Structures are given as C-alpha cells and as structure tokens.
Tab-separated table of C-alpha atoms and ligand atoms in Angstrom:
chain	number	residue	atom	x	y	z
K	1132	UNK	CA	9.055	13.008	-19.312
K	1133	UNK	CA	9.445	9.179	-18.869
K	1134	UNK	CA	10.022	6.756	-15.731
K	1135	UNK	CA	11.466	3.045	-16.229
K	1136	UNK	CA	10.007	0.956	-13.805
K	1137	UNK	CA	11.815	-2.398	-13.742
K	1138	UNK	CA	9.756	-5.195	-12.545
K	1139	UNK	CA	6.709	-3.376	-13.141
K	1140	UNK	CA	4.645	-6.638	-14.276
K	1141	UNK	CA	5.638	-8.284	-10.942
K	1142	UNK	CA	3.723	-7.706	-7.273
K	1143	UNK	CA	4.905	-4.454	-5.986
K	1144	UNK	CA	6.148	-2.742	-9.188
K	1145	UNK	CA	2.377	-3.379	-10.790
K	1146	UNK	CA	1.395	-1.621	-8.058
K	1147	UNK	CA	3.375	1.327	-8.309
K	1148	UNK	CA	2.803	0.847	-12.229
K	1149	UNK	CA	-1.174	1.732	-11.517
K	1150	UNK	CA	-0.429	4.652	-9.143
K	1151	UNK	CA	1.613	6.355	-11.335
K	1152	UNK	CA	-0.221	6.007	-14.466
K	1153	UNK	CA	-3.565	7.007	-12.353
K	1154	UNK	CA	-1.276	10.114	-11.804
K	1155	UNK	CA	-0.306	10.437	-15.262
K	1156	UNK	CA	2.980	9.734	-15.601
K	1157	UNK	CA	4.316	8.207	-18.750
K	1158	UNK	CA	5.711	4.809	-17.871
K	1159	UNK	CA	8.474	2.367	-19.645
K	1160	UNK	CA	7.605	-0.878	-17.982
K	1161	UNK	CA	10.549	-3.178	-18.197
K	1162	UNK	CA	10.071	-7.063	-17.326
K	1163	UNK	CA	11.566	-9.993	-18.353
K	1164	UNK	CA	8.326	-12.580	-17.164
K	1165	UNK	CA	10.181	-14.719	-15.257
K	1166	UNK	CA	7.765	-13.523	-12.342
K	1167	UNK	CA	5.673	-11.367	-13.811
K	1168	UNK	CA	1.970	-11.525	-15.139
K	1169	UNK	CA	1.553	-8.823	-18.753
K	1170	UNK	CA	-2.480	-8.564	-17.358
K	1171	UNK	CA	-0.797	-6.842	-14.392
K	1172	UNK	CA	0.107	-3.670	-16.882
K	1173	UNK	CA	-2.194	-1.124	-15.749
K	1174	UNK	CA	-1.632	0.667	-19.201
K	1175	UNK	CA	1.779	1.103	-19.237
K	1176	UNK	CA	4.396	0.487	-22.026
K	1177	UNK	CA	5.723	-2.592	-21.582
K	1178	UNK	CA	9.345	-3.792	-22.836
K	1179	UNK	CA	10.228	-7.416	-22.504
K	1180	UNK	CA	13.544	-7.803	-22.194
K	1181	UNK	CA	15.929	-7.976	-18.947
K	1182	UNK	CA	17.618	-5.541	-16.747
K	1183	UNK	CA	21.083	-6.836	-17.740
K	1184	UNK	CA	20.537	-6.158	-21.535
K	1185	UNK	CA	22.632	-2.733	-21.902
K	1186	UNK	CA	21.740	-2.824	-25.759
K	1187	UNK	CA	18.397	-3.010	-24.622
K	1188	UNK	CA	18.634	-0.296	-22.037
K	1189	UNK	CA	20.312	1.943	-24.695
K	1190	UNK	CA	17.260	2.017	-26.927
K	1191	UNK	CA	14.748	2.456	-24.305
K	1192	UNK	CA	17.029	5.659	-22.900
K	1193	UNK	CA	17.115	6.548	-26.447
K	1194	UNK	CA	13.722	6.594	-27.423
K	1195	UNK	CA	12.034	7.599	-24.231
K	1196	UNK	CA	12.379	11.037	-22.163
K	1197	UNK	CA	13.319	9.196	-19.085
K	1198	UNK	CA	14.129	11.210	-15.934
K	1199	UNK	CA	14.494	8.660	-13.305
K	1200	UNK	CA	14.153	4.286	-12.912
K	1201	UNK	CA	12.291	2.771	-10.274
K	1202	UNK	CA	13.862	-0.405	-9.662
K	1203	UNK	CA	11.664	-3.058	-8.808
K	1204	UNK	CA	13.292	-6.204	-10.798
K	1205	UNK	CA	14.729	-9.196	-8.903
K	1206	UNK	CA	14.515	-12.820	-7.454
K	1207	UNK	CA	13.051	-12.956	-4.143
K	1208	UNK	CA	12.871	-16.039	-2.669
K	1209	UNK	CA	15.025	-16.274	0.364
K	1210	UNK	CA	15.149	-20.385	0.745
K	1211	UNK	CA	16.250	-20.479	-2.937
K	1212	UNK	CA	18.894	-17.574	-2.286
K	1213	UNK	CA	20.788	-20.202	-0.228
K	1214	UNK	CA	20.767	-22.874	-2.483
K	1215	UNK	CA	21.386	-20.821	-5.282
K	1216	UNK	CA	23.270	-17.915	-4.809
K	1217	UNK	CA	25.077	-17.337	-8.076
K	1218	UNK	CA	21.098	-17.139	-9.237
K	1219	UNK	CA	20.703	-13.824	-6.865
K	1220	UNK	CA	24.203	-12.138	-7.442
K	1221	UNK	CA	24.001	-12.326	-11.104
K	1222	UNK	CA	20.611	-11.143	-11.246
K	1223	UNK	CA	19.980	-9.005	-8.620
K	1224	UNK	CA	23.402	-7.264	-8.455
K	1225	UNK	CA	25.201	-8.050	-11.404
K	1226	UNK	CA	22.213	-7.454	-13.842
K	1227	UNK	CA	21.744	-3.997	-11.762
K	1228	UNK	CA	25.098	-2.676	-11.981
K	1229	UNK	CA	24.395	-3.182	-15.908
K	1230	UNK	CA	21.581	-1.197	-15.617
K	1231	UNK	CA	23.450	1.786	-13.662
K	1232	UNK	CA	26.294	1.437	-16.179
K	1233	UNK	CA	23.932	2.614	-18.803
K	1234	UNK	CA	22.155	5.014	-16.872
K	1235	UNK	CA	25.173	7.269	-16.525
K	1236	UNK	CA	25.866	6.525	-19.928
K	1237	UNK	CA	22.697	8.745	-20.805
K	1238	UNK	CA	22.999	10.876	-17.678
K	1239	UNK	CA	19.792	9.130	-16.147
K	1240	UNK	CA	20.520	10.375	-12.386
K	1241	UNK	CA	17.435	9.742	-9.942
K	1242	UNK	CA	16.536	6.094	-8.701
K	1243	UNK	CA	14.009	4.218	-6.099
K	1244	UNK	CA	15.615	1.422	-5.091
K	1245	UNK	CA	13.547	-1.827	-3.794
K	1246	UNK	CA	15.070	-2.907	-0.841
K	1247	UNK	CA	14.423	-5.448	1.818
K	1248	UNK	CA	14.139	-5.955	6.033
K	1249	UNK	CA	15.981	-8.731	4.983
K	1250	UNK	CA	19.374	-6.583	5.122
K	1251	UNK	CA	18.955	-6.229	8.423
K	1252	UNK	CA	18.982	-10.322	9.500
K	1253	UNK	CA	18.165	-11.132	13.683
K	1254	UNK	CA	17.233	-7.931	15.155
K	1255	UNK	CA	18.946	-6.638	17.808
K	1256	UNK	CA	16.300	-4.341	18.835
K	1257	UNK	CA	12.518	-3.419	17.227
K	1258	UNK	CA	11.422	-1.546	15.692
K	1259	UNK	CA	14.191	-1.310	13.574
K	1260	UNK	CA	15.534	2.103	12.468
K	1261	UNK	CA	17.170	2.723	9.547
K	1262	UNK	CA	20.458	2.487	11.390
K	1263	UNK	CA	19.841	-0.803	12.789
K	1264	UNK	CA	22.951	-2.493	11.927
K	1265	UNK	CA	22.915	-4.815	8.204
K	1266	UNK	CA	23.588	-8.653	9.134
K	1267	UNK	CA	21.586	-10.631	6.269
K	1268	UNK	CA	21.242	-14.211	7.513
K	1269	UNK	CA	20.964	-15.135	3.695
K	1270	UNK	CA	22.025	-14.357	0.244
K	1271	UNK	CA	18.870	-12.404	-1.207
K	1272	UNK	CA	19.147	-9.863	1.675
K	1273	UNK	CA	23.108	-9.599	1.063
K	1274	UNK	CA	22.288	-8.785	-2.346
K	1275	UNK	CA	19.990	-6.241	-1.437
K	1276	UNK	CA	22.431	-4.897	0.808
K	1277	UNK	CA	24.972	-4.784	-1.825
K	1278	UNK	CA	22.803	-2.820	-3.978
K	1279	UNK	CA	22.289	-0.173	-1.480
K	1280	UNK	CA	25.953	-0.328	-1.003
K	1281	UNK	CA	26.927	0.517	-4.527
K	1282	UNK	CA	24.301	2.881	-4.939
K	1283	UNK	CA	25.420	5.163	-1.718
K	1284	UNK	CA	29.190	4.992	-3.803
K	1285	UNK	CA	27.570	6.027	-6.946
K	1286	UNK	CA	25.754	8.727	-5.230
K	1287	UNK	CA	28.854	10.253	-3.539
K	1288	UNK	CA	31.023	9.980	-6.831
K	1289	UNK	CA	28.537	10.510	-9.751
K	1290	UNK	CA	25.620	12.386	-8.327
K	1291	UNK	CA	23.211	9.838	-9.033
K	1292	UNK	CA	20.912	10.060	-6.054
K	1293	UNK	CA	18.450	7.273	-5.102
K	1294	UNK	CA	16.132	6.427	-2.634
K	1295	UNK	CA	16.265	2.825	-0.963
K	1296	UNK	CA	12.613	1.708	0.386
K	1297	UNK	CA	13.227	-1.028	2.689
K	1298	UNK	CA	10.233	-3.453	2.455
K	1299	UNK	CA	9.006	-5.184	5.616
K	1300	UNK	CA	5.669	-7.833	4.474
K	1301	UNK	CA	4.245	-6.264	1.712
K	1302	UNK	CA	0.194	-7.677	1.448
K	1303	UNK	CA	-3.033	-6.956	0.263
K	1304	UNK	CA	-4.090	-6.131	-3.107
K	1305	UNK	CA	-5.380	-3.005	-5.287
K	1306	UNK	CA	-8.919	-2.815	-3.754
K	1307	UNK	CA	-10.119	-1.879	-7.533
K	1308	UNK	CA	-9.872	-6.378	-7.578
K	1309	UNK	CA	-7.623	-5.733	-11.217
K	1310	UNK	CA	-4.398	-6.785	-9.849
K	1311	UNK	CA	-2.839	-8.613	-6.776
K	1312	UNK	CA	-0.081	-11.036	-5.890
K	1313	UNK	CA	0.256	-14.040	-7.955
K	1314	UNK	CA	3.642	-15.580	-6.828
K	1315	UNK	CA	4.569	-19.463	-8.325
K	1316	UNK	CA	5.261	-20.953	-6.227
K	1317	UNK	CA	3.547	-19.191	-3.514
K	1318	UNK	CA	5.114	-18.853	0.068
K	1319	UNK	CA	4.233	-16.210	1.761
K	1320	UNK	CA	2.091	-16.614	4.834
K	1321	UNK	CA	-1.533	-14.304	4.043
K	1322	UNK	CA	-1.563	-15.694	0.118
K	1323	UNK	CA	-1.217	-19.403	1.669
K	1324	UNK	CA	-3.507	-18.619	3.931
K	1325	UNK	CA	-5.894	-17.342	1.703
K	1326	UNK	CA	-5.703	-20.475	-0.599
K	1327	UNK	CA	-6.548	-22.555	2.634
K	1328	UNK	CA	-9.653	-20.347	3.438
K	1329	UNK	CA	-10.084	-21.312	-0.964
K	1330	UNK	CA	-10.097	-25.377	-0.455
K	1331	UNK	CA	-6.939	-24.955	-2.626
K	1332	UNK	CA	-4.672	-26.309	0.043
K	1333	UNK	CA	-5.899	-28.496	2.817
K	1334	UNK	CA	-4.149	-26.277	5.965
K	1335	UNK	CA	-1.691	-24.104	6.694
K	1336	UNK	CA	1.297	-24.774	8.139
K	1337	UNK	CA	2.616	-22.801	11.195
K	1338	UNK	CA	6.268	-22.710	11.264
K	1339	UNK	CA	7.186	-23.302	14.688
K	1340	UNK	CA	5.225	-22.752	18.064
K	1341	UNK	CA	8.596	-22.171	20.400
K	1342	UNK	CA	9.453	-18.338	19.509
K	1343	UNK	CA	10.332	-16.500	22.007
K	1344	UNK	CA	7.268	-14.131	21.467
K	1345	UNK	CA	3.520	-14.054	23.400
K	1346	UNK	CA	1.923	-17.427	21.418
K	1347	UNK	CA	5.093	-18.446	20.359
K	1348	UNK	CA	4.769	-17.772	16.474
K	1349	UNK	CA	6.352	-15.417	14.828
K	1350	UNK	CA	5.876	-11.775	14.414
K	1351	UNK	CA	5.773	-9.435	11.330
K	1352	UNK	CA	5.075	-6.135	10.438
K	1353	UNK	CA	2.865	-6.157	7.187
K	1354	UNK	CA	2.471	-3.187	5.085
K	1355	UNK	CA	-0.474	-2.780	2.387
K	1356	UNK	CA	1.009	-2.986	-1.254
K	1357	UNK	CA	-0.515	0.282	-2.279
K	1358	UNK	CA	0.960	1.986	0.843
K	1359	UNK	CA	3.981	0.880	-0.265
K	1360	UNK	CA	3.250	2.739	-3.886
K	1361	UNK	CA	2.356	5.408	-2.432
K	1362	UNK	CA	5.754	5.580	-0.821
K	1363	UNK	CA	7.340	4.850	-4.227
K	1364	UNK	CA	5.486	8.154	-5.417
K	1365	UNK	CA	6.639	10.247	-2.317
K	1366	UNK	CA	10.301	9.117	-3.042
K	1367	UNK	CA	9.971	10.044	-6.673
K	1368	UNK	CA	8.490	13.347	-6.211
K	1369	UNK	CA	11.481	14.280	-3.427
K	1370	UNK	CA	14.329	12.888	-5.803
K	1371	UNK	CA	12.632	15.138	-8.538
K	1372	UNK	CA	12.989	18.445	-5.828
K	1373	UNK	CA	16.397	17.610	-5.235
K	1374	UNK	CA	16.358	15.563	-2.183
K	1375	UNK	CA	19.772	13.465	-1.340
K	1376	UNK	CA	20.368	9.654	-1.342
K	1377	UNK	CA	18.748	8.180	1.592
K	1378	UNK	CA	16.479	4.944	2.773
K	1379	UNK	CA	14.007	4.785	4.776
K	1380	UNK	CA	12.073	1.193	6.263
K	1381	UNK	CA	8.801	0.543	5.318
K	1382	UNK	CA	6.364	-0.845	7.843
K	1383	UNK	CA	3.262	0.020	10.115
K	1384	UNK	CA	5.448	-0.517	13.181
K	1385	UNK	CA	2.943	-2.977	14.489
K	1386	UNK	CA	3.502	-6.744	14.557
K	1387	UNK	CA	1.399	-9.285	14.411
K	1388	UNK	CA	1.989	-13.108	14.886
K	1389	UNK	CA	1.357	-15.914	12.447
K	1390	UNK	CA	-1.629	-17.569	14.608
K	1391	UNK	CA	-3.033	-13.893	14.882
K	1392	UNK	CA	-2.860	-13.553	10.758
K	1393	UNK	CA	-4.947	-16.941	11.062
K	1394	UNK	CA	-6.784	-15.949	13.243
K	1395	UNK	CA	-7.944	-12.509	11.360
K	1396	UNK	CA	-8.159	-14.219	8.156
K	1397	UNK	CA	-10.738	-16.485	9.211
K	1398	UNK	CA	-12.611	-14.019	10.717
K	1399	UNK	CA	-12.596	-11.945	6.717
K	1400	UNK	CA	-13.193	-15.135	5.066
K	1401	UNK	CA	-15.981	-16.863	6.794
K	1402	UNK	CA	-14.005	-20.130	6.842
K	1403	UNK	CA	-12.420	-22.574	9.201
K	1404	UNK	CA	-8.882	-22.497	8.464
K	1405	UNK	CA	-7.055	-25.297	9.582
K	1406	UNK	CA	-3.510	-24.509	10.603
K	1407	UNK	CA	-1.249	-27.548	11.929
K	1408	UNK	CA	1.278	-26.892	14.221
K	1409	UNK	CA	5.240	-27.802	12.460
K	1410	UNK	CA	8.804	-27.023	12.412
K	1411	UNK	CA	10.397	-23.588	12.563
K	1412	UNK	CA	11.219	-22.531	8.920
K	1413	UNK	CA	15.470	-22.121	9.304
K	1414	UNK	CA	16.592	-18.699	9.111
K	1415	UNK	CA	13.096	-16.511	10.137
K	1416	UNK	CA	13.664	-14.134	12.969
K	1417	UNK	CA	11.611	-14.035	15.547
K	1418	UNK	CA	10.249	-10.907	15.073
K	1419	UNK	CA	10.228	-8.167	12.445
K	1420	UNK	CA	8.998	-4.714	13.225
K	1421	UNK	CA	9.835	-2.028	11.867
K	1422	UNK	CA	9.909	1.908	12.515
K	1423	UNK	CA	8.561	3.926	9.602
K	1424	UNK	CA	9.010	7.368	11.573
K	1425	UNK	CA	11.829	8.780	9.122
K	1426	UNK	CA	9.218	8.452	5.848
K	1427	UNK	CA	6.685	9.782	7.869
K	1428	UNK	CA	8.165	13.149	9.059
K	1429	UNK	CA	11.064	13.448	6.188
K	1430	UNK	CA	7.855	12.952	3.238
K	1431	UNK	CA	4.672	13.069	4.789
K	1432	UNK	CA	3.843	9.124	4.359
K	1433	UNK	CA	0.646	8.362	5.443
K	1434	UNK	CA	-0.376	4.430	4.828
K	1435	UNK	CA	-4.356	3.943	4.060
K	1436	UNK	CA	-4.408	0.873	4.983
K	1437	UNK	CA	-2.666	0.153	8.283
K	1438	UNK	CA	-4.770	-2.548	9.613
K	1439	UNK	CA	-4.127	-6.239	9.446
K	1440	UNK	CA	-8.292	-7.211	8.499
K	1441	UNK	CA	-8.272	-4.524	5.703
K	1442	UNK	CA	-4.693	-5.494	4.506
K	1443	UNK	CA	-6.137	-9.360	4.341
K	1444	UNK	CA	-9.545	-8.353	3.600
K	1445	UNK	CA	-8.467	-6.536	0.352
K	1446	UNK	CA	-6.111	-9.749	-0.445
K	1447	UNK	CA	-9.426	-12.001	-0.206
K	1448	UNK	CA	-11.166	-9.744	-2.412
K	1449	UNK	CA	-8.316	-10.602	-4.821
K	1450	UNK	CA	-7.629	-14.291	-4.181
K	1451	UNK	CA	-11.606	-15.274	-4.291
K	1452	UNK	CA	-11.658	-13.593	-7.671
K	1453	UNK	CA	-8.688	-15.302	-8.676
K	1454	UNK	CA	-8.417	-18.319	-7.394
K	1455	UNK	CA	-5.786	-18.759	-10.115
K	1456	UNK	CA	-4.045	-16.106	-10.175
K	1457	UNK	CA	-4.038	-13.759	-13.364
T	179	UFG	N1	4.955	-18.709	7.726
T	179	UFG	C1	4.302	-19.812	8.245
T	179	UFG	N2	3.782	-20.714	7.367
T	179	UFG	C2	3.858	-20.572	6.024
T	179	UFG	C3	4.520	-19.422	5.499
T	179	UFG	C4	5.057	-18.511	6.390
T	179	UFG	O1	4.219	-20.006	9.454
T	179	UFG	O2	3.383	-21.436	5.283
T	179	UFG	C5	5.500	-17.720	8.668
T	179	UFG	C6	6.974	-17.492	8.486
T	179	UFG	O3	7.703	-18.388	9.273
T	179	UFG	C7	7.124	-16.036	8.950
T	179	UFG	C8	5.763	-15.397	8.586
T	179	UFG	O4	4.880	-16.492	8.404
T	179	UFG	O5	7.265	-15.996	10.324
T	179	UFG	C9	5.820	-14.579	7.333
T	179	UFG	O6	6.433	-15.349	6.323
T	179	UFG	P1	6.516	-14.871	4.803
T	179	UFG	O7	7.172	-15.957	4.032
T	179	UFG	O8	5.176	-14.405	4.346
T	179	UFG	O9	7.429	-13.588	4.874
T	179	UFG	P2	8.898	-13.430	5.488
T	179	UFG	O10	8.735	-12.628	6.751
T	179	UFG	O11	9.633	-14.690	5.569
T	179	UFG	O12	9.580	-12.636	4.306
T	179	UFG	C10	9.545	-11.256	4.216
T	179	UFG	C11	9.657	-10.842	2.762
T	179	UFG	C12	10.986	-11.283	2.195
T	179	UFG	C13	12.090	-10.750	3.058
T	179	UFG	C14	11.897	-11.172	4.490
T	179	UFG	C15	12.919	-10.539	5.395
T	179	UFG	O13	8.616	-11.419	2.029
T	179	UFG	O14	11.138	-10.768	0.894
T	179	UFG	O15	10.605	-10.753	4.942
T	179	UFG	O16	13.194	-11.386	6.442
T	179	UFG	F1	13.283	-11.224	2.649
C-alpha cells in the first residue's frame, strides 16, 4: 500500500514526507519544483510532474498501490493571490479538481486536504472553531475554501471522504537540522526574523504598531511543522478506520504578537535584532487564534512542541545551518 503526497518537496508536505517514511509507509512524492527543494525528499519516491497532469496521475495510480493522497500542492502567497488570481484558481483549484477527477477514475477514495486560517478572513471571535464562519479577505484563502467546498460535495455524492487540516502559522523545523523552510522569496515573519538575527537582512520590519491588541502588533497562533505532521498522520490513520469527511483547525490556541516573536527570537539567537517600526501590511487581521479542541478530543492530537522559544529555537537550528537554504 501506497500514499501520494502532493507537494511533498515543499515546507509542510517534506515534513509529513519524513514522518511517514520514519513510519514506514511507502510514499509517491509528487512535485512540480516550482517551490520545492528535491534535498527535502526524506527517501521518498519522487515524481516530477504537476497535479493537473491526469496522464500523469493515471500512471502513478497505475503503477503504485495507492490507498489515499495527501494533498499538500499549491501557491501560497496571499499578496500575490490578489494580484494574480487566475495564478491561484488554476492551480490551486482547477489543477485539484484534475487530480480528484482521476482519483475516482481509479477508485482512490481517502484524502488530507491542506487547508488554511485564511478561509476564515477578520475574525469575529477567537479562538476560532471550526464553525467560525468562512469570509477570505483574499483569493488564496477563497481557493482554499473552494477546495473544501468541492470536497464536502464529493464526499456526500461519491464517498470519497477527506480530512481538511486548517493551518494557522506553521514554524520551526525538523529538529534532526535535515530539512526546514526555504521559501523564495521569503515572507513570513520567524524565517525573516531569523535572517536578521543571520546579518542577511539589516532589520525587520514590523507591520504596523496601531492594532487593536496589548503592544499594538499583531497576534498569531504558530504551530510547530512537525506537529502539524503529526496531525497529517492522525488524519490518515482515522480516514483508513473509516472516519467521515471533516476539518479540524490547527493551532496551539495561544497567540503571540509580532514584537513578542522578536522579542523571543533574540533571546534563542544571542543577537540584537533590529526591528523598525512601519506600515500595517493590507489585509492581516488583527489577530489569529485558533481552537484546536476538536483534533484533540476527536484523534488524540498532542503537539510536542507548543512553545514559541522551541518552535523558533528549532527554526534557528535550521536557518544557522542554512543560511541558504537547501
Ligand atoms: N509580519 C511583520 N513583518 C514581516 C512579516 C510579517 O510584521 O516582515 C507580521 C504580519 O503582519 C503578521 C505576522 O507577522 O501579523 C505573521 O505574518 P506571516 O506572513 O508570517 O504569516 P500570516 O499570518 O500573514 O500568514 C499565515 C499563513 C498564510 C495564511 C495566513 C492566513 O502563512 O498561509 O496566515 O491569514 F494565508
């Protein structure tokens, strides 16, 4: 027995790529590079090729006993989502609707499905619940949305049952040091950060000091990457015992703010970061927290690394090893 992980080269499918083969599952690992790094492998099979190639997807379902897809593959970056949206519809939803095609083609019924807090848009309460209501402010998290949409109509009609694991800020890195996040270009907060604390930039920038939270920065809820494997697992092994569609939110339900990221960060690295005070970014909510309590009690998640320092403590351990990236 197989699994196609799609994506599996990029940040949190390599992840979930090492985890299962340290588990011993047999894994297909389809990327197409655009994002991804082939040192980031872990020992899987990899396929290069794209999620939108049904010939493509017909030989891997032919050759390989594959039971189930965890779907990892897609553009990310929000900003570029609303200059670009054709980029993230064809991609992200078009190019998985391909994939599903073929999947019931060859009877392929059980999927994890990499969602996104960004379905949710401004919060109207936190932590957010999986039945917060879905408002993306942008077209990444509509397409995410969308996704889960189709796959809750696919469920009812064909059977095929999936699990959707709503990311809040995935972080840190494998603490083996073999893989970690290499995004280009880079912009999420701890990795900038990080290459601050490296000389590689000269500060970081704080994106506005006027939020309507304690020290007026915003707030996130940032969840270790191999926590968020291990979630990946627990979803697989339910699917695989017959458990129904569902999603569930993926956080540590505690928030912290961009000047207290900073602030941790140079405590872990030793160095004076120098932050400079600028603009608010346009379309960041104020704060994003969310509740993890229905993947706690419906699987048993337990993260290993819920605290902020270890979270950025493991990313340093990456970053000063690679001040390059892969
Ligand atoms: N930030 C800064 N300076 C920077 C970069 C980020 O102040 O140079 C701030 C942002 O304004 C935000 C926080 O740091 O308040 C975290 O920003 P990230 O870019 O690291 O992450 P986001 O919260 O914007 O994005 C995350 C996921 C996205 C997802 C989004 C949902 O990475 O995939 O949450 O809103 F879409």
């Amino acid at each position: 027995m197989a699994i196609l992980v799609t994506g599996g080269l990029g940040y949190v499918g390599s992840h979930a790529v090492k985890a299962l083969i340290e588990r011993g599952e047999h894994v297909v690992n389809l990327d197409n590079l655009s994002y991804g790094h082939l040192e980031a492998a872990c020992g899987s099979k990899v396929v290069i090729g794209d999620i939108g190639d049904r010939d493509l997807l017909r030989k891997i379902f032919a050759t390989h006993d594959i039971d189930s897809v965890m779907h990892f593959a897609a553009f990310k970056d929000v900003g570029e989502s609303v200059v670009d949206p054709q980029k993230y519809f064809l991609n992200n939803l078009a190019n998985s609707l391909a994939m599903l095609e073929v999947m019931l083609e060859f009877g392929i019924r059980m999927m994890i499905f990499s969602s996104s807090a960004a379905i949710f848009g401004e919060p109207e309460v936190v932590p957010i619940t999986e039945n917060h209501p879905k408002s993306p402010t942008n077209p990444y998290g509509r397409s995410k949305l969308q996704i889960e949409e189709v796959l809750a109509e696919y469920s009812r009609a064909y059977g095929l049952r999936s699990i959707w694991m709503r990311y809040f800020n995935a972080a840190g890195a494998d603490p083996s040091g073999l893989i970690g996040e290499d995004h280009k270009p880079e912009f999420h907060l701890i990795p900038l950060v990080l290459e601050a604390a490296l000389g590689k930039r000269e500060s970081i920038k704080i994106f506005g000091n006027d939020w309507k939270t304690p020290d007026g920065t915003c707030i996130r809820d940032y969840i270790h990457v191999n926590d968020l494997a291990q979630a990946h697992l627990l979803g697989l092994d339910a699917l695989r015992k017959g458990k129904e569609t569902t999603a569930y939110n993926l956080g540590n339900g505690n928030g912290y703010s961009v000047k207290e990221v900073i602030e941790v960060a140079r405590e872990v690295t030793g160095k004076n970061i120098k932050a400079e005070e600028v603009e608010r970014r346009e379309g960041d909510p104020a704060v994003l927290v969310a509740s993890s309590e229905k993947i706690i009690s419906d699987l048993g998640f337990q993260p290993k690394f819920p605290d902020l320092k270890t979270i950025i403590e493991t990313a340093w351990n990456w970053h000063k090893n690679h001040p390059d990236g892969y």
